[in-house]
C-alpha cells in the first residue's frame, strides 16, 4: 500500500501541471483581463483608480487628454477601451500586472512560484494571496467540515434504516421529506430560516452576520465556543437540508443492491444475526460507493456549494473570494484557489483509496497495479 501511495503522490505532479496549463490557456482567450479592468477603472474613476500604480493619476489623466486631443480619441490597441492612451501608459499597466512577458514565461514563473507555495499578491486588494486565503479559510472550513460531518452522520444511518425497512410507512414518509429537501435549493431554505429565526418576521434567535460576534475575543473560552455555534447554526442547517437527500438515497439503494445478492442469503443460512449480516458483510460492500463520492462532495461544499450561503449570511469565505476574483479577473487569486483546491482534491482521492482498504481489506491496489 505504501508503494501505491507514493506512486499516486508522484502522479499528482503531472496531473496538477496539466490542469493548470489548460486553465491558463483558456484564461488567455477570455476577454476583460486585468489590464482592461484597470483601463476601465481609469476611464470611469480617474485619479482614484490609478493611485496604486507608479505613475500619478494627474499625469496619466493629463497624458490621456493630450493623446485624445492630438489623436481625436482614436488609436489602435489590443485592449478594449484603450483608445486614446499613450503606448507607454499601456506598457506601464502591462508591466504592473506582469503582462509585459510572453504567456509561456508567465506560466513557467507562476508554476515555479506555486511549487514553492509562493502565490504572489492580489492585483486589486494589495494583499498577499496566501494572507487572503488564510483570512477566508475559517469560514469555508467551518461550513464544509460541519456540513459534511452532519450530512454523513444523518444520511448513512437513515439510508441503512430505509433499506432494511424498504416499503414501510417509515420509508414512505422519510422519502417524502427527502424529496422535499432535495427540491428546495439551499439558498432558498437559507432565506426561509432567516425569515423564521433571524429577525426576518417571526423570531430573532440567531445572528445574521459573521462567524463570531464583535466582542468574541473578550469572551471566556466556553462562551466563545457557544458564540461560534450560535453563528454557524443557520448556515450549516441550510446546507445540510439539501445535501443529505442525495446521500441518503445513494446509501439506501446501495444497501438494497447488496441485500439481494447471494452471499447475504448464505450468511443468513449460516445462522448469523441480522446485525451481523448487515454490519459484518453488507455494510463494507455498500459503503464503497458512498465513500467514492466523499472527496467530490467535500470539495464541492467547501468551495462552490457555500457561495450563495456566504452571501446570504454575510460570511466572507473562499467561495465568495473565488467568485469576486473571477469577476475582477484577479488572476493570482483565481489560479491560487484553483491550484489549492485541485491539490486538495487529488489528495482526497488518495485518502479515499486508503479508506477503501480500511473498510474492505480484500481490496488490494498493489495487486491491481501488478
Coordinates of C-alpha atoms in Angstrom, one line a residue:
X1 CA 0.0 0.0 0.0
X2 CA 2.9 2.4 0.7
X3 CA 4.3 1.9 -2.8
X4 CA 0.8 2.7 -4.2
X5 CA 0.5 5.9 -2.2
X6 CA 4.0 7.0 -3.3
X7 CA 3.0 6.4 -7.0
X8 CA -0.2 8.3 -6.5
X9 CA 1.6 11.2 -4.9
X10 CA 4.1 11.3 -7.8
X11 CA 1.2 11.3 -10.3
X12 CA -0.2 14.4 -8.6
X13 CA 2.6 16.5 -10.1
X14 CA 1.9 16.0 -13.8
X15 CA -1.9 16.0 -13.3
X16 CA -1.7 19.3 -11.4
X17 CA 0.6 20.7 -14.1
X18 CA -1.8 19.6 -16.9
X19 CA -4.9 21.1 -15.1
X20 CA -3.1 24.4 -14.5
X21 CA -1.8 24.7 -18.1
X22 CA -5.3 24.0 -19.6
X23 CA -6.9 26.6 -17.4
X24 CA -4.1 29.1 -18.0
X25 CA -4.5 28.7 -21.8
X26 CA -8.3 29.2 -21.5
X27 CA -7.9 32.4 -19.5
X28 CA -5.6 33.8 -22.2
X29 CA -8.5 33.9 -24.6
X30 CA -11.1 35.2 -22.1
X31 CA -12.0 38.9 -22.7
X32 CA -11.7 41.5 -20.0
X33 CA -8.4 40.8 -18.4
X34 CA -6.8 42.7 -15.5
X35 CA -5.3 45.3 -17.9
X36 CA -8.7 46.0 -19.4
X37 CA -10.1 46.2 -15.9
X38 CA -7.6 48.8 -15.0
X39 CA -8.2 50.8 -18.2
X40 CA -11.9 50.7 -17.5
X41 CA -11.4 52.0 -14.0
X42 CA -9.2 54.8 -15.3
X43 CA -11.9 55.8 -17.8
X44 CA -14.6 55.7 -15.2
X45 CA -12.9 56.9 -12.0
X46 CA -9.9 58.9 -13.0
X47 CA -7.3 59.6 -10.3
X48 CA -8.5 57.2 -7.6
X49 CA -8.2 54.2 -9.9
X50 CA -4.6 55.0 -10.8
X51 CA -3.3 55.6 -7.3
X52 CA -1.9 52.1 -6.9
X53 CA 0.4 52.4 -9.9
X54 CA 3.8 54.1 -10.1
X55 CA 2.5 57.0 -12.2
X56 CA 0.3 59.6 -10.6
X57 CA -3.3 59.9 -11.5
X58 CA -2.9 63.5 -12.7
X59 CA 0.0 62.6 -15.0
X60 CA -1.9 59.8 -16.6
X61 CA -5.1 61.8 -16.9
X62 CA -3.2 64.6 -18.4
X63 CA -1.4 62.4 -20.9
X64 CA -4.7 60.8 -21.7
X65 CA -6.3 64.1 -22.5
X66 CA -3.3 65.2 -24.6
X67 CA -3.3 62.0 -26.5
X68 CA -7.0 62.1 -27.0
X69 CA -6.8 65.7 -28.2
X70 CA -4.0 65.0 -30.6
X71 CA -5.4 61.8 -32.0
X72 CA -9.1 62.7 -31.7
X73 CA -9.7 59.8 -29.3
X74 CA -8.6 57.3 -31.9
X75 CA -5.7 54.9 -31.9
X76 CA -5.5 51.1 -32.2
X77 CA -4.9 48.9 -29.2
X78 CA -5.2 45.2 -28.5
X79 CA -7.2 46.1 -25.3
X80 CA -10.7 47.2 -25.4
X81 CA -11.3 50.8 -24.2
X82 CA -7.6 51.7 -24.5
X83 CA -8.1 54.1 -27.4
X84 CA -6.5 57.5 -26.6
X85 CA -4.0 56.1 -24.1
X86 CA -0.3 56.5 -25.0
X87 CA 1.6 53.3 -25.6
X88 CA 4.0 53.9 -22.7
X89 CA 1.0 54.1 -20.3
X90 CA -0.3 50.7 -21.7
X91 CA 3.2 49.3 -21.3
X92 CA 3.3 50.5 -17.7
X93 CA 0.0 48.8 -16.9
X94 CA 1.2 45.6 -18.5
X95 CA 4.4 45.7 -16.5
X96 CA 2.4 46.3 -13.3
X97 CA 0.4 43.1 -13.9
X98 CA 3.3 41.1 -15.4
X99 CA 1.8 41.1 -18.9
X100 CA 4.9 42.6 -20.5
X101 CA 6.3 39.0 -20.8
X102 CA 5.1 36.2 -23.1
X103 CA 2.4 33.9 -21.9
X104 CA 4.7 30.8 -21.6
X105 CA 7.2 32.8 -19.5
X106 CA 4.4 33.9 -17.2
X107 CA 3.1 30.3 -16.8
X108 CA 6.6 28.9 -16.1
X109 CA 7.2 31.6 -13.5
X110 CA 3.8 31.0 -11.9
X111 CA 4.3 27.2 -11.6
X112 CA 7.8 27.7 -10.2
X113 CA 6.4 30.0 -7.6
X114 CA 3.4 27.7 -6.8
X115 CA 5.7 24.8 -6.4
X116 CA 7.3 26.8 -3.5
X117 CA 3.8 27.8 -2.4
X118 CA 4.5 31.4 -3.3
X119 CA 1.2 32.7 -4.7
X120 CA 2.2 36.3 -5.1
X121 CA -0.1 39.3 -4.5
X122 CA -3.6 40.1 -5.5
X123 CA -4.0 42.5 -8.4
X124 CA -6.7 44.6 -6.8
X125 CA -6.6 44.2 -3.0
X126 CA -2.9 44.9 -2.5
X127 CA -2.6 41.8 -0.2
X128 CA -0.7 38.6 -0.5
X129 CA -2.8 35.8 -1.9
X130 CA -1.8 33.5 1.0
X131 CA -3.0 36.0 3.5
X132 CA -6.3 36.4 1.7
X133 CA -6.8 32.6 1.6
X134 CA -5.9 32.1 5.2
X135 CA -8.2 35.0 6.2
X136 CA -11.2 33.4 4.4
X137 CA -10.3 29.8 5.3
X138 CA -12.0 29.6 8.7
X139 CA -15.4 30.3 7.2
X140 CA -15.1 27.8 4.4
X141 CA -13.7 25.1 6.7
X142 CA -16.4 25.6 9.2
X143 CA -19.2 25.3 6.6
X144 CA -17.6 22.4 4.7
X145 CA -16.5 20.4 7.7
X146 CA -19.7 20.7 9.8
X147 CA -21.9 20.2 6.8
X148 CA -20.1 17.1 5.6
X149 CA -19.9 15.6 9.1
X150 CA -23.6 16.2 9.8
X151 CA -24.7 15.0 6.3
X152 CA -22.8 11.7 6.7
X153 CA -24.0 11.2 10.3
X154 CA -27.6 11.6 9.2
X155 CA -27.6 10.0 5.7
X156 CA -25.8 6.7 6.4
X157 CA -27.9 5.6 9.4
X158 CA -31.1 6.9 7.7
X159 CA -30.2 5.2 4.4
X160 CA -29.5 1.9 6.1
X161 CA -32.7 2.0 8.1
X162 CA -34.7 2.8 5.0
X163 CA -33.1 -0.1 3.1
X164 CA -33.9 -2.5 6.0
X165 CA -37.5 -1.3 6.2
X166 CA -38.0 -0.8 2.5
X167 CA -41.6 -0.2 1.6
X168 CA -42.7 0.5 5.1
X169 CA -44.5 3.6 6.3
X170 CA -41.3 4.9 7.7
X171 CA -39.6 4.6 4.3
X172 CA -42.6 6.3 2.6
X173 CA -42.8 9.4 4.8
X174 CA -39.0 9.9 5.1
X175 CA -38.8 9.6 1.3
X176 CA -41.3 12.5 1.1
X177 CA -39.2 14.6 3.4
X178 CA -36.1 13.8 1.5
X179 CA -37.7 14.7 -1.9
X180 CA -38.9 18.0 -0.4
X181 CA -35.4 18.8 1.0
X182 CA -33.8 17.9 -2.3
X183 CA -36.3 20.0 -4.3
X184 CA -35.7 23.2 -2.2
X185 CA -32.4 24.9 -3.1
X186 CA -30.2 25.5 -0.1
X187 CA -30.2 29.3 -0.7
X188 CA -34.0 29.4 -0.7
X189 CA -34.1 27.4 2.5
X190 CA -31.5 29.8 4.0
X191 CA -33.8 32.7 3.3
X192 CA -36.7 30.8 4.9
X193 CA -34.5 30.3 8.0
X194 CA -33.7 34.0 8.2
X195 CA -37.3 34.9 7.9
X196 CA -38.3 32.4 10.6
X197 CA -35.5 32.5 13.1
X198 CA -33.2 35.5 12.4
X199 CA -35.4 38.5 12.9
X200 CA -36.9 38.4 9.4
X201 CA -40.5 38.2 10.6
X202 CA -41.2 35.8 13.4
X203 CA -38.3 35.1 15.8
X204 CA -34.9 36.6 16.4
X205 CA -32.9 33.7 17.9
X206 CA -29.8 33.7 15.6
X207 CA -27.5 36.3 14.3
X208 CA -27.4 37.2 10.7
X209 CA -23.9 38.3 10.0
X210 CA -20.4 36.9 10.5
X211 CA -18.9 33.8 12.0
X212 CA -18.5 35.3 15.5
X213 CA -19.6 38.3 17.5
X214 CA -17.7 41.5 17.5
X215 CA -16.6 41.0 21.2
X216 CA -15.7 37.3 20.6
X217 CA -12.1 37.8 21.7
X218 CA -13.2 39.3 25.0
X219 CA -15.4 36.3 25.9
X220 CA -14.3 33.4 28.1
X221 CA -13.4 30.2 26.1
X222 CA -16.7 28.4 26.7
X223 CA -18.7 31.4 25.6
X224 CA -16.5 31.7 22.5
X225 CA -17.5 28.1 21.6
X226 CA -21.2 28.8 22.2
X227 CA -21.0 32.0 20.2
X228 CA -19.3 30.2 17.3
X229 CA -22.0 27.5 17.1
X230 CA -24.7 30.2 17.6
X231 CA -23.5 31.9 14.4
X232 CA -22.9 28.8 12.3
X233 CA -26.2 27.0 13.1
X234 CA -28.4 28.5 10.3
X235 CA -25.8 28.5 7.5
X236 CA -24.9 24.8 8.2
X237 CA -28.5 23.8 8.6
X238 CA -29.5 25.4 5.3
X239 CA -26.7 23.4 3.5
X240 CA -27.4 20.1 5.3
X241 CA -31.1 20.1 4.2
X242 CA -30.2 19.9 0.5
X243 CA -27.0 17.8 1.0
X244 CA -28.3 14.8 2.9
X245 CA -31.1 13.9 0.4
X246 CA -28.9 12.5 -2.3
X247 CA -26.5 10.7 0.0
X248 CA -29.4 9.1 1.9
X249 CA -30.9 7.6 -1.3
X250 CA -27.5 6.5 -2.5
X251 CA -26.9 4.7 0.8
X252 CA -30.3 3.1 0.7
X253 CA -30.0 1.9 -3.0
X254 CA -26.5 0.6 -2.4
X255 CA -27.7 -1.5 0.6
X256 CA -30.7 -2.8 -1.3
X257 CA -28.4 -3.9 -4.1
X258 CA -26.2 -5.8 -1.7
X259 CA -29.0 -7.3 0.3
X260 CA -30.4 -9.0 -2.8
X261 CA -27.1 -10.8 -3.6
X262 CA -26.4 -14.4 -2.9
X263 CA -23.8 -14.0 -0.2
X264 CA -26.3 -12.3 2.1
X265 CA -28.6 -15.3 1.8
X266 CA -25.7 -17.6 2.5
X267 CA -24.7 -15.6 5.6
X268 CA -28.3 -15.8 6.9
X269 CA -28.4 -19.5 6.2
X270 CA -25.3 -20.0 8.4
X271 CA -27.3 -18.6 11.3
X272 CA -25.8 -15.1 11.6
X273 CA -28.0 -12.5 13.2
X274 CA -29.4 -9.7 11.1
X275 CA -27.0 -7.2 12.6
X276 CA -24.0 -9.4 11.8
X277 CA -25.2 -9.8 8.2
X278 CA -25.8 -6.0 7.8
X279 CA -22.8 -4.6 9.5
X280 CA -20.4 -7.5 9.1
X281 CA -20.9 -8.2 5.4
X282 CA -23.3 -5.8 3.7
X283 CA -22.0 -2.6 5.2
X284 CA -18.4 -2.7 4.0
X285 CA -19.6 -3.5 0.5
X286 CA -22.4 -1.0 0.3
X287 CA -20.2 1.8 1.7
X288 CA -17.7 1.6 -1.1
X289 CA -19.9 3.6 -3.5
X290 CA -20.7 6.1 -0.7
X291 CA -17.0 6.7 0.1
X292 CA -16.2 7.1 -3.6
X293 CA -18.2 10.3 -3.6
X294 CA -16.8 11.8 -0.4
X295 CA -13.9 13.8 -1.9
X296 CA -16.0 15.5 -4.6
X297 CA -18.8 16.2 -2.1
X298 CA -16.4 17.7 0.5
X299 CA -14.6 19.9 -2.1
X300 CA -17.9 21.0 -3.6
X301 CA -19.3 22.0 -0.2
X302 CA -16.0 23.7 0.8
X303 CA -15.7 25.8 -2.3
X304 CA -18.6 26.1 -4.7
X305 CA -21.6 24.9 -2.6
X306 CA -21.2 27.6 0.0
X307 CA -21.1 30.6 -2.3
X308 CA -24.7 31.7 -2.0
X309 CA -24.8 30.8 1.7
X310 CA -21.8 33.0 2.3
X311 CA -23.5 35.9 0.5
X312 CA -26.9 35.4 2.3
X313 CA -25.4 35.2 5.8
X314 CA -22.6 37.7 5.1
X315 CA -19.8 35.1 5.6
X316 CA -16.6 36.1 3.9
X317 CA -15.2 32.7 2.8
X318 CA -13.3 31.1 -0.1
X319 CA -16.4 30.7 -2.3
X320 CA -17.1 34.4 -2.2
X321 CA -13.4 35.2 -2.7
X322 CA -13.1 33.0 -5.8
X323 CA -16.3 34.5 -7.3
X324 CA -15.0 38.0 -6.8
X325 CA -11.6 37.1 -8.2
X326 CA -13.3 35.7 -11.3
X327 CA -15.4 38.8 -11.7
X328 CA -12.5 41.2 -11.2
X329 CA -10.1 39.0 -13.3
X330 CA -7.8 38.8 -10.3
X331 CA -5.6 36.1 -11.8
X332 CA -3.2 35.4 -8.9
X333 CA -6.2 34.7 -6.6
X334 CA -8.1 32.7 -9.3
X335 CA -5.1 30.4 -10.1
X336 CA -4.1 30.1 -6.4
X337 CA -7.6 28.9 -5.4
X338 CA -7.6 26.6 -8.4
X339 CA -4.2 25.2 -7.5
X340 CA -5.1 24.8 -3.9
X341 CA -8.4 23.0 -4.4
X342 CA -7.1 20.8 -7.2
X343 CA -4.2 19.7 -5.0
X344 CA -6.6 19.1 -2.0
X345 CA -9.0 17.2 -4.3
X346 CA -6.3 14.8 -5.6
X347 CA -5.0 14.2 -2.1
X348 CA -8.6 13.4 -1.0
X349 CA -8.7 10.8 -3.8
X350 CA -5.7 9.1 -2.2
X351 CA -7.4 9.3 1.2
X352 CA -10.5 7.7 -0.4
X353 CA -8.4 4.8 -1.7
X354 CA -6.9 4.3 1.8
X355 CA -10.3 4.2 3.3
X356 CA -11.3 1.6 0.7
X357 CA -8.7 -0.8 2.1
X358 CA -9.7 0.0 5.7
X359 CA -13.4 -0.8 5.1
X360 CA -12.7 -3.8 2.9
X361 CA -9.3 -5.4 3.4
X362 CA -10.0 -7.6 0.3
X363 CA -9.2 -4.5 -1.9
X364 CA -5.5 -4.6 -2.8
X365 CA -4.3 -1.8 -5.1
X366 CA -0.9 -3.4 -5.3
X367 CA -2.3 -6.5 -7.0
X368 CA -4.2 -4.4 -9.4
X369 CA -1.0 -2.5 -10.4
X370 CA 0.8 -5.7 -11.0

